[in-house]
XYZ file of C-alpha atoms in Angstrom:
500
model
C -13.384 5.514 23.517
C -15.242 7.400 20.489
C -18.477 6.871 19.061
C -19.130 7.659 15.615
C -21.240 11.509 14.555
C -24.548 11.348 15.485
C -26.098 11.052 11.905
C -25.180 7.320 11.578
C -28.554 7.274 13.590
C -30.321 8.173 10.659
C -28.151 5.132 8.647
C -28.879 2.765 11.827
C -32.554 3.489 11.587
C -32.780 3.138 8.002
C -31.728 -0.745 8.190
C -35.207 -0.968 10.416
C -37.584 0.640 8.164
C -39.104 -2.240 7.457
C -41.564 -1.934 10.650
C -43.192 0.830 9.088
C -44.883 -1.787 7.193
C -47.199 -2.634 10.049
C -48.744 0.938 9.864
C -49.451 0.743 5.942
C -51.015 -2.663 6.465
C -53.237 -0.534 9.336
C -53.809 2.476 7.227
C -54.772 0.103 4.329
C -57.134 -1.470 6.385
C -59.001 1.371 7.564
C -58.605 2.604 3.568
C -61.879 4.376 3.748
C -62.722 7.455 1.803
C -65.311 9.234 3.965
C -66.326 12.325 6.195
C -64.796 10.505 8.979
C -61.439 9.341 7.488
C -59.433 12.497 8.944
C -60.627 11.382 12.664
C -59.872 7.800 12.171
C -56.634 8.398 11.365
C -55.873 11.032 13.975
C -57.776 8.259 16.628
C -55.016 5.247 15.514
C -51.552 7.780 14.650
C -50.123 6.936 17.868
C -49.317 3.720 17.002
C -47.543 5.098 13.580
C -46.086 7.559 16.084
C -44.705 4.448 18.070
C -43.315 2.581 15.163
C -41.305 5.963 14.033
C -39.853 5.801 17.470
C -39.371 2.130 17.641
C -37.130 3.085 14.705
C -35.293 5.830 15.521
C -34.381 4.256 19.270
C -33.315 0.993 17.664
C -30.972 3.607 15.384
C -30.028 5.412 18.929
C -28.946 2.049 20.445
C -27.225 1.025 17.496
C -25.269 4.283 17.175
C -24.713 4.479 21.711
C -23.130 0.654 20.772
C -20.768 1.468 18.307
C -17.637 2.195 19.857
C -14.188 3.140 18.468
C -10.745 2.640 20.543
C -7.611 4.328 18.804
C -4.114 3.440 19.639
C -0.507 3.463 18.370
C -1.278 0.068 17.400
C -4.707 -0.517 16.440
C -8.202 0.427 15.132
C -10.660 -1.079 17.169
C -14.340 -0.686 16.418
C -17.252 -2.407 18.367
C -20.973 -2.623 17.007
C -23.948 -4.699 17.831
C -27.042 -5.341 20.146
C -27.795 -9.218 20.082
C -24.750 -10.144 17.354
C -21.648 -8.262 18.931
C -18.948 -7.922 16.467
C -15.125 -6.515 16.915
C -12.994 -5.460 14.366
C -9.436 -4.890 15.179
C -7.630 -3.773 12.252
C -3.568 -3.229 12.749
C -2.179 0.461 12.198
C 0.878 -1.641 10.396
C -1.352 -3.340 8.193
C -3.611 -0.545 7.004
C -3.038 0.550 2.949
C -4.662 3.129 2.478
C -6.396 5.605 5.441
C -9.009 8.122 3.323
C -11.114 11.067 4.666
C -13.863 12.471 2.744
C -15.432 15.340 3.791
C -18.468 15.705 1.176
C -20.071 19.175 1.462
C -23.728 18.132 2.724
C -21.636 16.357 5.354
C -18.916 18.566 6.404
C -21.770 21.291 7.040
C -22.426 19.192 9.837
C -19.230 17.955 10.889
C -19.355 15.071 9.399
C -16.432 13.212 7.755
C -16.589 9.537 5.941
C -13.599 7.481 6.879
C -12.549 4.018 5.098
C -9.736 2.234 6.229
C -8.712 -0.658 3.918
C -5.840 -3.562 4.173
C -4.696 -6.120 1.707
C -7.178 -8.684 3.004
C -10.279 -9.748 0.845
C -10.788 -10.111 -2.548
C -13.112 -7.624 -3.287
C -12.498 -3.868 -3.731
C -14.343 -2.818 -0.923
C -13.300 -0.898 2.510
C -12.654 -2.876 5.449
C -14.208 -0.192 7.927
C -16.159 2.192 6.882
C -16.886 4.891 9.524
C -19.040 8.460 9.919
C -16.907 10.802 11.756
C -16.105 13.680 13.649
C -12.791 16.127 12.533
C -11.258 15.228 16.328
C -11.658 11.453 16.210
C -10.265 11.533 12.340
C -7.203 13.808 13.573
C -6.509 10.927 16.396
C -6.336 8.498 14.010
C -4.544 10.146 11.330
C -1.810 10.989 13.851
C -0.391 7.268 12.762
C -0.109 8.522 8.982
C 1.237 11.998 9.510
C 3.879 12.786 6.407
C 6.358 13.370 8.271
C 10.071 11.442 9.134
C 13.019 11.658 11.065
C 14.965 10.029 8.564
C 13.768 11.903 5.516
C 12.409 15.680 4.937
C 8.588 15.845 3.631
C 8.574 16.309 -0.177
C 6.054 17.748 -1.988
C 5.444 17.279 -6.040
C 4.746 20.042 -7.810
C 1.198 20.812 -8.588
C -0.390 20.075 -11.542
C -1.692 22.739 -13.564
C -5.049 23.622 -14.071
C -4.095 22.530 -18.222
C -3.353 19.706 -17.021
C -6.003 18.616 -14.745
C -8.370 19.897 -18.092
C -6.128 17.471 -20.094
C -6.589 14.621 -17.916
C -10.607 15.146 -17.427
C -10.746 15.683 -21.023
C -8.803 12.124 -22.011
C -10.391 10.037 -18.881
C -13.869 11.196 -19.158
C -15.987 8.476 -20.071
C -15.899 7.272 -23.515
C -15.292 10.728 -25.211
C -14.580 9.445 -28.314
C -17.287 6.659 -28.223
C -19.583 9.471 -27.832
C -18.802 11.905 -30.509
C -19.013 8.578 -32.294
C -22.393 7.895 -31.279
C -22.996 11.206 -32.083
C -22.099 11.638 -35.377
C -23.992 8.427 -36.236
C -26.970 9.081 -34.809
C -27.230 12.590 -36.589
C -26.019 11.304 -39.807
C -27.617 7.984 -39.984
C -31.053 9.894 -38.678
C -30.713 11.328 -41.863
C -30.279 8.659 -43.954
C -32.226 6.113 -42.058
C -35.589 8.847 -42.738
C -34.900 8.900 -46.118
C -34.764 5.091 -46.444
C -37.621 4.235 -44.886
C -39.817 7.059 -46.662
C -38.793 5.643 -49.406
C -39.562 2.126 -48.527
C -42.902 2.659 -47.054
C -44.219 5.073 -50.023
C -44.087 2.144 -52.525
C -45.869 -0.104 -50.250
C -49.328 2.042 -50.111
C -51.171 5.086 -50.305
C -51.720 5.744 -46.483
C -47.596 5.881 -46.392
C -47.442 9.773 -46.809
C -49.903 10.399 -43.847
C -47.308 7.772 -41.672
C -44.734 9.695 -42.966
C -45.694 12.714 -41.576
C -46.777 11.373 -38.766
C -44.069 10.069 -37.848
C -41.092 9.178 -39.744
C -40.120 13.079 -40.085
C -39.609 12.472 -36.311
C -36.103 10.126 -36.920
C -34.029 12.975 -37.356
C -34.941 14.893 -34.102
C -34.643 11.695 -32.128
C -31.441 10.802 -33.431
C -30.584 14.644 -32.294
C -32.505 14.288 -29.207
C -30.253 11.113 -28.229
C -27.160 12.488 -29.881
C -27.367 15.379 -27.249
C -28.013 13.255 -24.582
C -24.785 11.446 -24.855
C -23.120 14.515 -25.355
C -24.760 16.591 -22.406
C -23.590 13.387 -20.746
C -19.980 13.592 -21.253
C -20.243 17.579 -20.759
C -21.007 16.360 -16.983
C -18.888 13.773 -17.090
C -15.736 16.346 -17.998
C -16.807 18.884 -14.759
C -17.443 16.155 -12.693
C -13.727 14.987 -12.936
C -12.200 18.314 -12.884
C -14.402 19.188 -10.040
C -13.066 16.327 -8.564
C -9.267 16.495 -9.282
C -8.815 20.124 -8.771
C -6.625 21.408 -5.942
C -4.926 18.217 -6.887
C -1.604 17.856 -4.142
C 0.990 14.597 -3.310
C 3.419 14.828 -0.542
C 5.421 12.115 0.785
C 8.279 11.021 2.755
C 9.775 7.532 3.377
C 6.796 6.093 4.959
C 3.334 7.163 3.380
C 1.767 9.689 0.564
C -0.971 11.861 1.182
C -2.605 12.786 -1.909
C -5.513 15.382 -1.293
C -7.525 16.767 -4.073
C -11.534 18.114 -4.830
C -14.113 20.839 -4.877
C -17.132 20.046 -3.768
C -15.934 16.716 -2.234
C -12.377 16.931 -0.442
C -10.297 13.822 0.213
C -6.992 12.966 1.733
C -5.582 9.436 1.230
C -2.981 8.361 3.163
C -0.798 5.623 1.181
C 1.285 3.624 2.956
C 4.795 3.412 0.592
C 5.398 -0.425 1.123
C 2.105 -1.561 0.388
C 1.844 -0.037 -3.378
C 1.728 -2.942 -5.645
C 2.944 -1.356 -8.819
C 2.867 1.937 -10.451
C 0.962 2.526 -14.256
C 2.139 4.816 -16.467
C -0.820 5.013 -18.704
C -1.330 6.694 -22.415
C -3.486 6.594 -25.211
C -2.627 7.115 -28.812
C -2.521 11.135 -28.459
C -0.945 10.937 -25.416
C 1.878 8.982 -26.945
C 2.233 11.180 -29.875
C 2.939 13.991 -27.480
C 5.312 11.772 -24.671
C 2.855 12.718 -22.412
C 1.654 9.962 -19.043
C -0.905 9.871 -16.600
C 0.928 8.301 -13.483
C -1.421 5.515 -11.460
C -0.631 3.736 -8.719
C -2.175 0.086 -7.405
C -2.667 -0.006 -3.435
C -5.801 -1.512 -1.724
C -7.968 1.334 -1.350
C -7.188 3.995 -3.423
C -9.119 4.698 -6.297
C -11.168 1.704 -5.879
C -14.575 3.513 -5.540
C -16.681 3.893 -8.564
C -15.708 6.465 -11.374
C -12.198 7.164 -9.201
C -8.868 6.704 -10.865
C -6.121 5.523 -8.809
C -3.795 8.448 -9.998
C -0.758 9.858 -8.553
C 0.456 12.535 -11.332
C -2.943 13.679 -13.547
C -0.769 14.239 -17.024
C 2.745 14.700 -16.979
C 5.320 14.859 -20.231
C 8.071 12.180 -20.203
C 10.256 14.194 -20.487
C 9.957 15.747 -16.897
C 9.860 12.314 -14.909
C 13.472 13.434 -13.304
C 15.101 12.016 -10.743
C 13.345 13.910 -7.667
C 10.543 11.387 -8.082
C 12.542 7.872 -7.804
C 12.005 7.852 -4.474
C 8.498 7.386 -4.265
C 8.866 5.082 -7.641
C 8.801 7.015 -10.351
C 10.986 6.365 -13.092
C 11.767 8.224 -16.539
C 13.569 7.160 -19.979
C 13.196 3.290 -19.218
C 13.574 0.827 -21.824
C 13.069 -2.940 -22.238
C 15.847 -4.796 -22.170
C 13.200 -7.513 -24.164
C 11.752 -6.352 -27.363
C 9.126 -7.493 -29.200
C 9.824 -9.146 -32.489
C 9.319 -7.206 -35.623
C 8.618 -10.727 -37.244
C 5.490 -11.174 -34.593
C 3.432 -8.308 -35.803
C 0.170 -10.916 -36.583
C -0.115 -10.706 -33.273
C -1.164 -7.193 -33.164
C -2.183 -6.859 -36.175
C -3.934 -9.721 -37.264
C -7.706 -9.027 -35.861
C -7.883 -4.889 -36.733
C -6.477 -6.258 -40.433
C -8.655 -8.919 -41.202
C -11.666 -6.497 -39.641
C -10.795 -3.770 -42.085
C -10.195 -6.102 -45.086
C -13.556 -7.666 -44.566
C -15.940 -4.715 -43.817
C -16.191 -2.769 -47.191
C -16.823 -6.723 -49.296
C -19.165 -7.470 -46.443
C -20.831 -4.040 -47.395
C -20.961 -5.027 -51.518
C -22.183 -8.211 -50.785
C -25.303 -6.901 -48.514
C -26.126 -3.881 -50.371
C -26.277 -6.066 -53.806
C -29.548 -7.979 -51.792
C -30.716 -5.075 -49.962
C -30.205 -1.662 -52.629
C -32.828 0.369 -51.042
C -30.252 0.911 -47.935
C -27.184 1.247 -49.905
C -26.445 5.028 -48.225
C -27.369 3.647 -44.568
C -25.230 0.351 -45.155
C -22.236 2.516 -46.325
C -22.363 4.871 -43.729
C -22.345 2.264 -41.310
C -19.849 0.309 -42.896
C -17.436 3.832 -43.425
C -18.211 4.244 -39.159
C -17.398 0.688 -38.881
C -13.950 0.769 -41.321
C -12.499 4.195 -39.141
C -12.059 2.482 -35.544
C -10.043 -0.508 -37.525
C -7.668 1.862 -39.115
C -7.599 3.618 -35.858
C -6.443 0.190 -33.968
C -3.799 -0.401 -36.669
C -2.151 2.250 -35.876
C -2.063 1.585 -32.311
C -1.059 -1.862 -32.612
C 1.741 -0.894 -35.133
C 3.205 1.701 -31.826
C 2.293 -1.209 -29.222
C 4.329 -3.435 -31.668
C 7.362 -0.992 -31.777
C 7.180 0.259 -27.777
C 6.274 -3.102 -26.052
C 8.796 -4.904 -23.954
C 10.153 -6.068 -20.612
C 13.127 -4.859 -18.488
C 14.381 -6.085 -15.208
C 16.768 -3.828 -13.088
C 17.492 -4.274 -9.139
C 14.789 -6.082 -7.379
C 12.058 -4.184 -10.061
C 10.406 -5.400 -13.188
C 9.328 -2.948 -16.042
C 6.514 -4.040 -18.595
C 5.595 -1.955 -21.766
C 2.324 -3.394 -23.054
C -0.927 -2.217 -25.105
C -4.492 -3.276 -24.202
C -6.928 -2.751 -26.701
C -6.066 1.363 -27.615
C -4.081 2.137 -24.419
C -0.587 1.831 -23.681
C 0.331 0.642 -20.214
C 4.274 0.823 -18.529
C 3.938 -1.099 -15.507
C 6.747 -0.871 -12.865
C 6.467 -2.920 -9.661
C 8.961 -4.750 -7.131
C 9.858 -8.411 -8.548
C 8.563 -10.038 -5.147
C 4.665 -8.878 -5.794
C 4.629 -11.200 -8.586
C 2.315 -14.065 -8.539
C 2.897 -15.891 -11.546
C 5.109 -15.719 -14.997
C 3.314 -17.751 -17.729
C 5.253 -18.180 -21.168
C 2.228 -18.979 -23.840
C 2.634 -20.255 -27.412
C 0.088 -20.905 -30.049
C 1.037 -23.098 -33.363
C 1.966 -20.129 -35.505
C 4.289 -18.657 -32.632
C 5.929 -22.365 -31.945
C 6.958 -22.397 -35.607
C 8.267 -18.884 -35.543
C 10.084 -19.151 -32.344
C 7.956 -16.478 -30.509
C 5.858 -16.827 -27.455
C 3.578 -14.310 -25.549
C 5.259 -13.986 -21.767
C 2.023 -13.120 -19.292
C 3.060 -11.688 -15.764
C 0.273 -11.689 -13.002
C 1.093 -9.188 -10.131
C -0.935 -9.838 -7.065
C -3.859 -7.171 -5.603
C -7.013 -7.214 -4.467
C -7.650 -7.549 -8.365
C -4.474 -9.184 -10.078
C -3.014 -7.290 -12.702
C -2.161 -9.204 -15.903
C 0.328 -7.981 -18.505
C 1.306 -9.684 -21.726
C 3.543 -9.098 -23.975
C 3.260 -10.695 -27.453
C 5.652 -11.644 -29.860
C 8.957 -12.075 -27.216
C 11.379 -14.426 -28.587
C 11.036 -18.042 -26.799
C 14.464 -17.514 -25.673
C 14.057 -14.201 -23.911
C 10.513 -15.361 -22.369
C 12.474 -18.365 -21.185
C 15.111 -16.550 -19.952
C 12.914 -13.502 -18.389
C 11.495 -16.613 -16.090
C 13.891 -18.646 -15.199
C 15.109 -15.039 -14.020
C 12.076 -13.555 -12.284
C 12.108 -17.301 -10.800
C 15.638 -17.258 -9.204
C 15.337 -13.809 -7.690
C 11.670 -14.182 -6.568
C 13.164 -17.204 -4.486
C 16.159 -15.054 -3.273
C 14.350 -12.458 -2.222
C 12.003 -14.619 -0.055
C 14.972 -16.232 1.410
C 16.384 -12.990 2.512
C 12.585 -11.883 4.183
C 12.561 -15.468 5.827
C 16.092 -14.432 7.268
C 14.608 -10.894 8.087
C 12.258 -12.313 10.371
C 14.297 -14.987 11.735
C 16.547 -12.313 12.916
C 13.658 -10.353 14.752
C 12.208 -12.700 16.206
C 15.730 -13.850 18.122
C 16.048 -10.204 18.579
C 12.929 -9.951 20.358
C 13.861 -13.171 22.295
């Protein structure tokens, strides 16, 4: 039996800090600016002294009552002074097993542990636990990467370039931010000299406001240009920071992926219990053949502002056959294409945006002349992301498809400007939907929508399939989706007489 490292008593006393609130109310009370304030409070501190214990032994019991048993078979933790609750948690069940050893924490010994199943619908850990190094080593005896059957593999490192490539593309919003940027130091410009303009034809007193303050638009558009770019400056070394030392090994049973500076974690990811794989790109990425390999298992990468990756950036190119067995495919294509005819389904929306946005411009600078320059450097900004997203739905048009080999399903899809190849086993599908608007009916195409289960289902559609293949993909996914089950049902029948 375990308990967890001392400082969860600070955590356990925190949830009673309320009860200080009976000390304020006394010191409040006896709020008295005088010679004799000093001795007053000195006279009635041992009952603030008293309530800071009260605290910290209600954290001490709290911390004495949780209790952790470890065994080939289960987790078992035990917490609670007048609610007892039990958590038994099955090694077979458990997804993902992480330890994060934080620096602040590890100087003490300290090690966060989450342990997360399948169960639940939200992305959160199903035990969450403050550790010492020899209770996490007991448990993670049950995840070792090791087998009998099969000799540990390790993929090769990334390369520093690489991680850099893959902080660089996945920090947030890069390009939204050189964006906002670039507006907001060229429309600072323009905006200043608009509104000088404006305001000196209105009165006398405008040069004096002027000065006062409308010279200041430029250096605030600066001010809050830099911000967003200091922002994505610490953005960029937070995720390198975070993905260097970046490792995988695996062997027929689990992953361990281990990777971080100033934060180290190991996940242990158990093979069976990946949902899919995501190979994902943007535009550039394409351009070059290049992927960033993610995985889907409860667990992993689900905190905040962590990606669920197994392979930072990797070229095409070198997805060889070493890393089928944990998955990982190269040179797939869809058996299903998209229909060259269908292309108003990609393009239709980033078309009619950047046929509309320079007449839209005409027709409110013709009522509104004195911002003609900040109404056509808006509507310039506006017209660049619409080409952009033509372009990408052009390559999503050309790329997207679906392919079914063995007991696996591939689909190629695009999502606003990202491209997504999804690979996952047929029997973690959840639904197959084959969707048709009035256009598509009279054209013979149909949108084919795949929902693959998680804690958060993953939907993928492909648009513009002929009605035929989208028909024929489910009636297909159908038929082996019921085979399959048939043969697990059989699986277990067989057990269970075995056991008998």
């Amino acid at each position: 039996m375990y308990h967890e490292h001392p400082l969860r008593i600070l955590k356990y006393s925190v949830k009673n800090i309320w009860l200080l609130i009976f000390p304020l109310i006394r010191n409040l009370r006896n709020l008295e600016f005088n010679k004799d304030f000093f001795y007053n409070w000195i006279q009635g501190a041992w009952f603030d002294v008293l309530i800071l214990a009260i605290i910290l032994i209600f954290g001490i019991i709290q911390w004495f009552l949780s209790e952790i048993d470890i065994n080939e078979d289960n987790i078992i933790h035990k917490e609670g002074i007048l609610i007892k609750v039990k958590t038994i948690i099955p090694v077979s069940s458990i997804s993902t097993f992480t330890i994060e050893s934080p620096m602040h924490l590890s100087l003490f010994g300290a090690y966060r542990v989450h342990c997360d199943t399948r169960a639940g619908i939200f992305r959160s850990a199903d035990l969450k636990l403050l550790l010492k190094k020899q209770v996490c080593s007991e448990i993670e005896k049950n995840f070792k990467v090791q087998s009998d059957n099969q000799k540990t593999t390790e993929i090769p490192k990334p390369s520093l370039f690489s991680i850099l490539i893959f902080s660089y593309l996945f920090s947030s919003g890069f390009s939204g931010i050189i964006y906002i940027i670039i507006f907001l130091f060229k429309g600072g410009d323009i905006a200043q000299d608009i509104i000088t303009l404006s305001l000196s034809k209105i009165t006398s007193e405008t040069e004096k406001l002027t000065n006062r303050w409308i010279i200041h638009i430029p250096s605030v558009a600066i001010v809050v240009g830099s911000f967003f770019g200091f922002s994505w400056l610490i953005s960029f070394i937070v995720n390198v920071a975070r993905y260097l030392r970046f490792k995988v090994e695996y062997d027929n049973r689990y992953f361990k992926v281990s990777h971080g500076i100033y934060n180290h974690i190991e996940s242990h990811i158990c093979f069976r219990h990946i949902n899919y794989t995501d190979y994902r790109q943007n535009l550039i990425m394409k351009m070059f053949s290049a992927v960033a390999i993610h995985i889907s298992c409860s667990g992993y990468g689900s905190t905040t502002n962590r990606l669920p990756v197994i392979i930072p950036v990797i070229l095409e190119k070198n997805l060889g056959k070493e890393l089928e067995p944990i998955k990982i495919k190269g040179k797939l294509k869809g058996d299903y294409r998209t229909k060259k005819s269908g292309f108003l389904s990609y393009l239709l929306l980033p078309l009619v945006a950047s046929i509309i946005i320079l007449p839209l411009f005409d027709k409110i600078s013709f009522y509104l002349p004195q911002f003609y320059d900040l109404l056509f450097f808006v509507s310039i900004m506006l017209e660049i992301p619409s080409l952009w997203l033509i372009i990408v739905k052009l390559a999503a048009l050309n790329t997207s498809g679906i392919s079914v080999y063995e007991d696996n399903i591939l689909i190629r899809y695009s999502k606003w400007t990202n491209f997504y190849t999804v690979t996952s086993p047929i029997s973690n599908i959840t639904k197959v939907e084959i969707q048709q608007n009035l256009l598509q009916k009279m054209s013979g195409l149909c949108s084919v929508s795949i929902s693959i289960g998680s804690e958060e289902h993953k939907h993928c559609m492909v648009r513009a399939m002929n009605i035929s293949d989208g028909l024929q993909i489910s009636e297909m996914l159908n038929s082996r989706i019921s085979t399959i089950k048939q043969i697990n049902i059989s699986e277990k029948s067989l057990d269970n007489n075995d056991e008998k």
